[in-house]
PDB file of C-alpha atoms in Angstrom:
ATOM      1  CA  PRO A   1       6.492  -9.436  -7.648  1.00  0.00           C
ATOM      2  CA  ARG A   2       7.315 -13.165  -7.404  1.00  0.00           C
ATOM      3  CA  ALA A   3       6.454 -12.962  -3.714  1.00  0.00           C
ATOM      4  CA  VAL A   4       2.996 -11.429  -4.173  1.00  0.00           C
ATOM      5  CA  PRO A   5       0.837 -13.366  -1.725  1.00  0.00           C
ATOM      6  CA  GLN A   6      -2.706 -14.531  -2.243  1.00  0.00           C
ATOM      7  CA  ALA A   7      -4.254 -11.431  -0.634  1.00  0.00           C
ATOM      8  CA  ARG A   8      -2.735  -9.155  -3.288  1.00  0.00           C
ATOM      9  CA  LYS A   9      -4.069 -11.126  -6.225  1.00  0.00           C
ATOM     10  CA  ALA A  10      -7.181  -8.973  -6.559  1.00  0.00           C
ATOM     11  CA  SER A  11      -5.078  -5.805  -6.792  1.00  0.00           C
ATOM     12  CA  LEU A  12      -2.821  -7.463  -9.318  1.00  0.00           C
ATOM     13  CA  ALA A  13      -5.689  -8.734 -11.459  1.00  0.00           C
ATOM     14  CA  ARG A  14      -7.202  -5.254 -11.553  1.00  0.00           C
ATOM     15  CA  PHE A  15      -3.851  -3.714 -12.464  1.00  0.00           C
ATOM     16  CA  LEU A  16      -3.346  -6.137 -15.356  1.00  0.00           C
ATOM     17  CA  GLU A  17      -6.872  -5.644 -16.675  1.00  0.00           C
ATOM     18  CA  LYS A  18      -6.546  -1.864 -16.512  1.00  0.00           C
ATOM     19  CA  ARG A  19      -3.153  -2.095 -18.172  1.00  0.00           C
ATOM     20  CA  LYS A  20      -4.696  -3.875 -21.133  1.00  0.00           C
ATOM     21  CA  GLU A  21      -7.138  -0.989 -21.461  1.00  0.00           C
ATOM     22  CA  ARG A  22      -4.381   1.636 -21.168  1.00  0.00           C
ATOM     23  CA  VAL A  23      -2.161  -0.066 -23.698  1.00  0.00           C
ATOM     24  CA  SER A  24      -4.983  -0.430 -26.212  1.00  0.00           C
ATOM     25  CA  ASN A  25      -5.802   3.268 -25.801  1.00  0.00           C
ATOM     26  CA  THR A  26      -2.200   4.390 -26.333  1.00  0.00           C
TER      27      THR A  26
ATOM     28  CA  PRO B   1     -19.984   1.031  15.682  1.00  0.00           C
ATOM     29  CA  ALA B   2     -17.230   1.796  13.213  1.00  0.00           C
ATOM     30  CA  PRO B   3     -15.876  -1.258  11.432  1.00  0.00           C
ATOM     31  CA  ALA B   4     -12.330  -2.285  12.273  1.00  0.00           C
ATOM     32  CA  TYR B   5     -11.132  -2.181   8.686  1.00  0.00           C
ATOM     33  CA  PHE B   6     -12.209  -0.765   5.351  1.00  0.00           C
ATOM     34  CA  SER B   7     -13.730  -3.468   3.173  1.00  0.00           C
ATOM     35  CA  GLN B   8     -11.733  -4.484   0.128  1.00  0.00           C
ATOM     36  CA  GLU B   9     -14.514  -3.384  -2.214  1.00  0.00           C
ATOM     37  CA  THR B  10     -14.697   0.140  -0.823  1.00  0.00           C
ATOM     38  CA  LEU B  11     -10.915   0.506  -0.709  1.00  0.00           C
ATOM     39  CA  GLN B  12     -10.629   0.307  -4.470  1.00  0.00           C
ATOM     40  CA  HIS B  13     -13.519   2.744  -4.854  1.00  0.00           C
ATOM     41  CA  ARG B  14     -11.975   5.215  -2.399  1.00  0.00           C
ATOM     42  CA  LEU B  15      -8.566   5.138  -4.106  1.00  0.00           C
ATOM     43  CA  GLN B  16     -10.106   5.578  -7.529  1.00  0.00           C
ATOM     44  CA  ILE B  17     -12.207   8.549  -6.409  1.00  0.00           C
ATOM     45  CA  LEU B  18      -9.148  10.215  -4.911  1.00  0.00           C
ATOM     46  CA  ILE B  19      -7.120  10.442  -8.077  1.00  0.00           C
ATOM     47  CA  GLU B  20      -9.641  10.241 -10.912  1.00  0.00           C
ATOM     48  CA  GLY B  21     -11.356  13.363  -9.634  1.00  0.00           C
ATOM     49  CA  ALA B  22      -8.228  15.300  -8.662  1.00  0.00           C
ATOM     50  CA  LYS B  23      -7.054  18.484 -10.342  1.00  0.00           C
ATOM     51  CA  GLU B  24      -3.484  17.225 -10.169  1.00  0.00           C
ATOM     52  CA  SER B  25      -2.186  14.356 -12.257  1.00  0.00           C
ATOM     53  CA  TRP B  26      -1.565  11.460  -9.851  1.00  0.00           C
ATOM     54  CA  ALA B  27      -0.178   8.241 -11.321  1.00  0.00           C
ATOM     55  CA  TYR B  28      -1.226   5.981  -8.451  1.00  0.00           C
ATOM     56  CA  ALA B  29      -2.795   5.769  -5.014  1.00  0.00           C
ATOM     57  CA  ILE B  30      -1.934   3.100  -2.460  1.00  0.00           C
ATOM     58  CA  PHE B  31      -3.494   2.249   0.882  1.00  0.00           C
ATOM     59  CA  TRP B  32      -0.923   0.843   3.311  1.00  0.00           C
ATOM     60  CA  GLN B  33      -2.842  -1.089   5.952  1.00  0.00           C
ATOM     61  CA  SER B  34      -1.619  -1.448   9.503  1.00  0.00           C
ATOM     62  CA  SER B  35      -1.638  -4.684  11.432  1.00  0.00           C
ATOM     63  CA  VAL B  36      -0.143  -5.819  14.720  1.00  0.00           C
ATOM     64  CA  ASP B  37       1.697  -9.072  15.257  1.00  0.00           C
ATOM     65  CA  VAL B  38       0.059 -10.463  18.396  1.00  0.00           C
ATOM     66  CA  CYS B  39       3.185 -12.372  19.431  1.00  0.00           C
ATOM     67  CA  SER B  40       5.831  -9.667  19.067  1.00  0.00           C
ATOM     68  CA  GLY B  41       3.591  -6.615  19.280  1.00  0.00           C
ATOM     69  CA  ALA B  42       5.263  -5.272  16.146  1.00  0.00           C
ATOM     70  CA  THR B  43       3.270  -2.931  13.949  1.00  0.00           C
ATOM     71  CA  LEU B  44       3.406  -3.583  10.244  1.00  0.00           C
ATOM     72  CA  LEU B  45       2.189  -1.454   7.381  1.00  0.00           C
ATOM     73  CA  GLY B  46       1.552  -3.644   4.370  1.00  0.00           C
ATOM     74  CA  TRP B  47      -0.206  -3.518   1.040  1.00  0.00           C
ATOM     75  CA  GLY B  48      -3.938  -2.921   1.514  1.00  0.00           C
ATOM     76  CA  ASP B  49      -4.890  -2.027  -2.034  1.00  0.00           C
ATOM     77  CA  GLY B  50      -3.775   0.208  -4.872  1.00  0.00           C
ATOM     78  CA  TYR B  51      -5.150   1.998  -7.887  1.00  0.00           C
ATOM     79  CA  TYR B  52      -2.895   2.760 -10.839  1.00  0.00           C
ATOM     80  CA  LYS B  53      -4.043   5.455 -13.217  1.00  0.00           C
ATOM     81  CA  GLY B  54      -0.859   6.023 -15.217  1.00  0.00           C
ATOM     82  CA  SER B  55       0.475   9.236 -16.633  1.00  0.00           C
ATOM     83  CA  GLU B  56       1.342  11.094 -19.797  1.00  0.00           C
ATOM     84  CA  ASP B  57       4.925  10.146 -19.021  1.00  0.00           C
ATOM     85  CA  ASP B  58       3.944   6.468 -19.454  1.00  0.00           C
ATOM     86  CA  LYS B  59       2.486   7.163 -22.897  1.00  0.00           C
ATOM     87  CA  ARG B  60       5.529   9.147 -24.002  1.00  0.00           C
ATOM     88  CA  LYS B  61       7.944   6.473 -22.855  1.00  0.00           C
ATOM     89  CA  ARG B  62       5.916   3.688 -24.471  1.00  0.00           C
ATOM     90  CA  LYS B  63       5.805   5.490 -27.800  1.00  0.00           C
ATOM     91  CA  ALA B  64       9.508   6.253 -27.661  1.00  0.00           C
ATOM     92  CA  ASN B  65      10.437   2.779 -26.332  1.00  0.00           C
ATOM     93  CA  THR B  66      12.553   4.442 -23.665  1.00  0.00           C
ATOM     94  CA  ALA B  67      10.983   2.983 -20.542  1.00  0.00           C
ATOM     95  CA  ALA B  68      14.094   0.989 -19.621  1.00  0.00           C
ATOM     96  CA  SER B  69      16.979  -0.945 -21.133  1.00  0.00           C
ATOM     97  CA  ALA B  70      16.210  -3.937 -23.375  1.00  0.00           C
ATOM     98  CA  ALA B  71      17.370  -6.410 -20.742  1.00  0.00           C
ATOM     99  CA  GLU B  72      15.350  -4.681 -18.016  1.00  0.00           C
ATOM    100  CA  GLN B  73      12.292  -4.650 -20.263  1.00  0.00           C
ATOM    101  CA  GLU B  74      12.625  -8.376 -20.945  1.00  0.00           C
ATOM    102  CA  HIS B  75      12.831  -8.982 -17.208  1.00  0.00           C
ATOM    103  CA  ARG B  76       9.731  -6.889 -16.510  1.00  0.00           C
ATOM    104  CA  LYS B  77       7.730  -8.545 -19.281  1.00  0.00           C
ATOM    105  CA  ARG B  78       8.714 -11.989 -18.052  1.00  0.00           C
ATOM    106  CA  VAL B  79       7.596 -11.119 -14.536  1.00  0.00           C
ATOM    107  CA  LEU B  80       4.344  -9.723 -15.910  1.00  0.00           C
ATOM    108  CA  ARG B  81       3.711 -12.983 -17.814  1.00  0.00           C
ATOM    109  CA  GLU B  82       4.395 -14.985 -14.661  1.00  0.00           C
ATOM    110  CA  LEU B  83       2.095 -12.798 -12.589  1.00  0.00           C
ATOM    111  CA  ASN B  84      -0.601 -13.108 -15.215  1.00  0.00           C
ATOM    112  CA  SER B  85      -0.216 -16.850 -15.124  1.00  0.00           C
ATOM    113  CA  LEU B  86      -0.372 -16.778 -11.325  1.00  0.00           C
ATOM    114  CA  ILE B  87      -3.658 -14.916 -11.164  1.00  0.00           C
ATOM    115  CA  SER B  88      -5.255 -16.783 -14.065  1.00  0.00           C
ATOM    116  CA  GLY B  89      -4.203 -20.185 -12.715  1.00  0.00           C
ATOM    117  CA  GLY B  90      -2.141 -20.797 -15.814  1.00  0.00           C
ATOM    118  CA  ALA B  91      -5.096 -20.844 -18.178  1.00  0.00           C
ATOM    119  CA  GLY B  92      -7.447 -18.383 -19.775  1.00  0.00           C
ATOM    120  CA  PHE B  93      -7.362 -14.605 -19.218  1.00  0.00           C
ATOM    121  CA  SER B  94      -5.386 -13.775 -22.314  1.00  0.00           C
ATOM    122  CA  MET B  95      -3.028 -10.827 -22.018  1.00  0.00           C
ATOM    123  CA  ASP B  96      -3.331 -10.273 -25.773  1.00  0.00           C
ATOM    124  CA  ASP B  97      -0.597  -7.918 -26.875  1.00  0.00           C
ATOM    125  CA  ALA B  98      -0.498  -5.961 -23.617  1.00  0.00           C
ATOM    126  CA  VAL B  99       2.397  -7.921 -22.150  1.00  0.00           C
ATOM    127  CA  GLU B 100       4.590  -7.106 -25.132  1.00  0.00           C
ATOM    128  CA  GLU B 101       4.234  -3.390 -24.523  1.00  0.00           C
ATOM    129  CA  GLU B 102       6.869  -1.489 -22.579  1.00  0.00           C
ATOM    130  CA  VAL B 103       6.446  -1.784 -18.814  1.00  0.00           C
ATOM    131  CA  THR B 104       7.091   1.770 -17.724  1.00  0.00           C
ATOM    132  CA  ASP B 105       9.112   2.729 -14.678  1.00  0.00           C
ATOM    133  CA  SER B 106       6.098   3.953 -12.737  1.00  0.00           C
ATOM    134  CA  GLU B 107       4.110   0.792 -13.574  1.00  0.00           C
ATOM    135  CA  TRP B 108       7.036  -1.262 -12.324  1.00  0.00           C
ATOM    136  CA  PHE B 109       7.335   0.820  -9.168  1.00  0.00           C
ATOM    137  CA  PHE B 110       3.633   0.239  -8.467  1.00  0.00           C
ATOM    138  CA  LEU B 111       3.999  -3.521  -9.001  1.00  0.00           C
ATOM    139  CA  VAL B 112       7.054  -3.755  -6.771  1.00  0.00           C
ATOM    140  CA  SER B 113       5.152  -1.831  -4.088  1.00  0.00           C
ATOM    141  CA  MET B 114       2.851  -4.835  -3.647  1.00  0.00           C
ATOM    142  CA  THR B 115       5.742  -6.742  -2.096  1.00  0.00           C
ATOM    143  CA  GLN B 116       6.783  -4.017   0.349  1.00  0.00           C
ATOM    144  CA  SER B 117       5.998  -3.421   4.008  1.00  0.00           C
ATOM    145  CA  PHE B 118       7.134  -1.089   6.760  1.00  0.00           C
ATOM    146  CA  LEU B 119       7.888  -2.425  10.224  1.00  0.00           C
ATOM    147  CA  ASN B 120       7.532  -0.338  13.396  1.00  0.00           C
ATOM    148  CA  GLY B 121       7.560   3.101  11.821  1.00  0.00           C
ATOM    149  CA  THR B 122      10.239   2.562   9.211  1.00  0.00           C
ATOM    150  CA  GLY B 123      10.186   4.359   5.876  1.00  0.00           C
ATOM    151  CA  ILE B 124       8.090   7.408   5.141  1.00  0.00           C
ATOM    152  CA  PRO B 125       4.750   5.525   5.272  1.00  0.00           C
ATOM    153  CA  GLY B 126       5.725   4.068   8.655  1.00  0.00           C
ATOM    154  CA  GLN B 127       6.894   7.416  10.022  1.00  0.00           C
ATOM    155  CA  VAL B 128       3.663   9.061   8.897  1.00  0.00           C
ATOM    156  CA  PHE B 129       1.556   6.366  10.554  1.00  0.00           C
ATOM    157  CA  PHE B 130       3.409   6.621  13.851  1.00  0.00           C
ATOM    158  CA  SER B 131       3.661  10.409  13.978  1.00  0.00           C
ATOM    159  CA  GLY B 132       0.197  11.141  12.590  1.00  0.00           C
ATOM    160  CA  ALA B 133       1.747  13.929  10.515  1.00  0.00           C
ATOM    161  CA  PRO B 134       1.433  13.834   6.722  1.00  0.00           C
ATOM    162  CA  SER B 135       4.438  13.985   4.417  1.00  0.00           C
ATOM    163  CA  TRP B 136       4.575  15.830   1.089  1.00  0.00           C
ATOM    164  CA  ILE B 137       7.762  15.504  -0.947  1.00  0.00           C
ATOM    165  CA  ALA B 138       7.825  17.352  -4.271  1.00  0.00           C
ATOM    166  CA  GLY B 139      10.768  17.019  -6.637  1.00  0.00           C
ATOM    167  CA  GLY B 140      13.020  14.104  -7.491  1.00  0.00           C
ATOM    168  CA  ASP B 141      15.977  15.779  -5.801  1.00  0.00           C
ATOM    169  CA  ARG B 142      14.072  15.911  -2.518  1.00  0.00           C
ATOM    170  CA  LEU B 143      12.923  12.291  -2.809  1.00  0.00           C
ATOM    171  CA  ALA B 144      16.536  11.267  -3.330  1.00  0.00           C
ATOM    172  CA  VAL B 145      17.623  12.780  -0.001  1.00  0.00           C
ATOM    173  CA  ALA B 146      14.583  11.814   2.069  1.00  0.00           C
ATOM    174  CA  HIS B 147      16.506   9.063   3.930  1.00  0.00           C
ATOM    175  CA  CYS B 148      13.918   6.484   2.917  1.00  0.00           C
ATOM    176  CA  ASP B 149      14.518   3.507   0.626  1.00  0.00           C
ATOM    177  CA  ARG B 150      11.035   3.764  -0.827  1.00  0.00           C
ATOM    178  CA  ALA B 151      11.403   7.469  -1.631  1.00  0.00           C
ATOM    179  CA  LEU B 152      14.761   6.804  -3.265  1.00  0.00           C
ATOM    180  CA  GLN B 153      13.285   3.940  -5.276  1.00  0.00           C
ATOM    181  CA  ALA B 154      10.375   6.163  -6.313  1.00  0.00           C
ATOM    182  CA  GLN B 155      12.788   8.795  -7.574  1.00  0.00           C
ATOM    183  CA  THR B 156      14.778   6.144  -9.441  1.00  0.00           C
ATOM    184  CA  PHE B 157      11.589   5.093 -11.224  1.00  0.00           C
ATOM    185  CA  GLY B 158      10.630   8.606 -12.262  1.00  0.00           C
ATOM    186  CA  ILE B 159       8.234   9.576  -9.487  1.00  0.00           C
ATOM    187  CA  GLN B 160       8.540  13.295  -8.784  1.00  0.00           C
ATOM    188  CA  THR B 161       6.018  13.712  -5.991  1.00  0.00           C
ATOM    189  CA  MET B 162       5.153  11.384  -3.136  1.00  0.00           C
ATOM    190  CA  VAL B 163       2.521  12.192  -0.540  1.00  0.00           C
ATOM    191  CA  CYS B 164       1.653  10.123   2.529  1.00  0.00           C
ATOM    192  CA  VAL B 165      -1.385  10.893   4.662  1.00  0.00           C
ATOM    193  CA  PRO B 166      -2.296   9.057   7.885  1.00  0.00           C
ATOM    194  CA  VAL B 167      -5.845   7.690   7.990  1.00  0.00           C
ATOM    195  CA  ALA B 168      -7.676   5.171  10.153  1.00  0.00           C
ATOM    196  CA  ASN B 169      -5.789   1.877  10.175  1.00  0.00           C
ATOM    197  CA  GLY B 170      -3.149   2.945   7.722  1.00  0.00           C
ATOM    198  CA  VAL B 171      -1.621   5.440   5.360  1.00  0.00           C
ATOM    199  CA  VAL B 172      -2.713   6.669   1.938  1.00  0.00           C
ATOM    200  CA  GLU B 173       0.157   7.283  -0.475  1.00  0.00           C
ATOM    201  CA  LEU B 174      -0.167   9.255  -3.705  1.00  0.00           C
ATOM    202  CA  GLY B 175       2.504   9.415  -6.383  1.00  0.00           C
ATOM    203  CA  SER B 176       2.986  11.475  -9.500  1.00  0.00           C
ATOM    204  CA  THR B 177       5.511  11.785 -12.314  1.00  0.00           C
ATOM    205  CA  ASP B 178       4.859  15.538 -12.140  1.00  0.00           C
ATOM    206  CA  THR B 179       6.222  17.876  -9.511  1.00  0.00           C
ATOM    207  CA  ILE B 180       3.138  18.837  -7.530  1.00  0.00           C
ATOM    208  CA  PHE B 181       3.320  21.341  -4.730  1.00  0.00           C
ATOM    209  CA  HIS B 182       1.219  21.133  -1.595  1.00  0.00           C
ATOM    210  CA  SER B 183      -2.536  21.034  -2.088  1.00  0.00           C
ATOM    211  CA  ALA B 184      -4.786  21.451   0.927  1.00  0.00           C
ATOM    212  CA  GLU B 185      -7.665  20.258  -1.245  1.00  0.00           C
ATOM    213  CA  ILE B 186      -6.263  16.787  -1.918  1.00  0.00           C
ATOM    214  CA  MET B 187      -5.172  16.400   1.716  1.00  0.00           C
ATOM    215  CA  SER B 188      -8.678  17.185   2.841  1.00  0.00           C
ATOM    216  CA  LYS B 189     -10.128  14.845   0.229  1.00  0.00           C
ATOM    217  CA  VAL B 190      -8.030  11.954   1.530  1.00  0.00           C
ATOM    218  CA  LYS B 191      -9.389  12.539   5.030  1.00  0.00           C
ATOM    219  CA  VAL B 192     -12.988  12.647   3.808  1.00  0.00           C
ATOM    220  CA  VAL B 193     -12.768   9.717   1.413  1.00  0.00           C
ATOM    221  CA  PHE B 194     -10.930   7.599   3.984  1.00  0.00           C
ATOM    222  CA  SER B 195     -13.280   8.171   6.873  1.00  0.00           C
ATOM    223  CA  PHE B 196     -15.202   5.113   7.986  1.00  0.00           C
ATOM    224  CA  ASN B 197     -18.618   6.576   7.386  1.00  0.00           C
ATOM    225  CA  SER B 198     -17.898   7.083   3.680  1.00  0.00           C
ATOM    226  CA  PHE B 199     -19.064   4.238   1.454  1.00  0.00           C
ATOM    227  CA  GLU B 200     -19.108   1.422   3.996  1.00  0.00           C
ATOM    228  CA  ASN B 201     -22.879   1.524   4.130  1.00  0.00           C
TER     229      ASN B 201
END
């Protein structure tokens, strides 16, 4: 993940946001 | 005329539709996008976009704190903090308590996938793109002997089913922590959802 280039940032941001939702619903 | 590539906005929508509406329990969907190096002529399949839904297995492991060893968990959480800092520019976008929660194996596998690529038909995604024939591998034991680093890694991280389907300009990969046997319905859905005339207009 350290090497995630700029183009993947949108995917990463979405993943982290969704993860917050999943964790709070657990 | 058909556009050369799916737009980023529709990619996320397509991936989400695929697995949120499926009968089976898919943990993630990834679109591997093809590109050609104009100098060498090499074909590369790289990260296009991905949608992570998660699984019941995630919830069980989080509750039981059994997602990975303590040291591995610390490593994953540290990477997650760094990634969060990277996308937020080091300020704002609080992770709240989410970063302190167990990073499950399948979440980690999805994250690591963002750094992967397949050159000139290597790996199962690459083979599927070159051959035009889909691949459906059900069962961790079968993933382990698929002669593909990605399949082996998937099995190591608890994925039980990996499906790759060739589409325009790339490959759609679905993964599940359940063992799911072949479904003509989901294969057909991938083809429909990943046709150019869906959503682009």
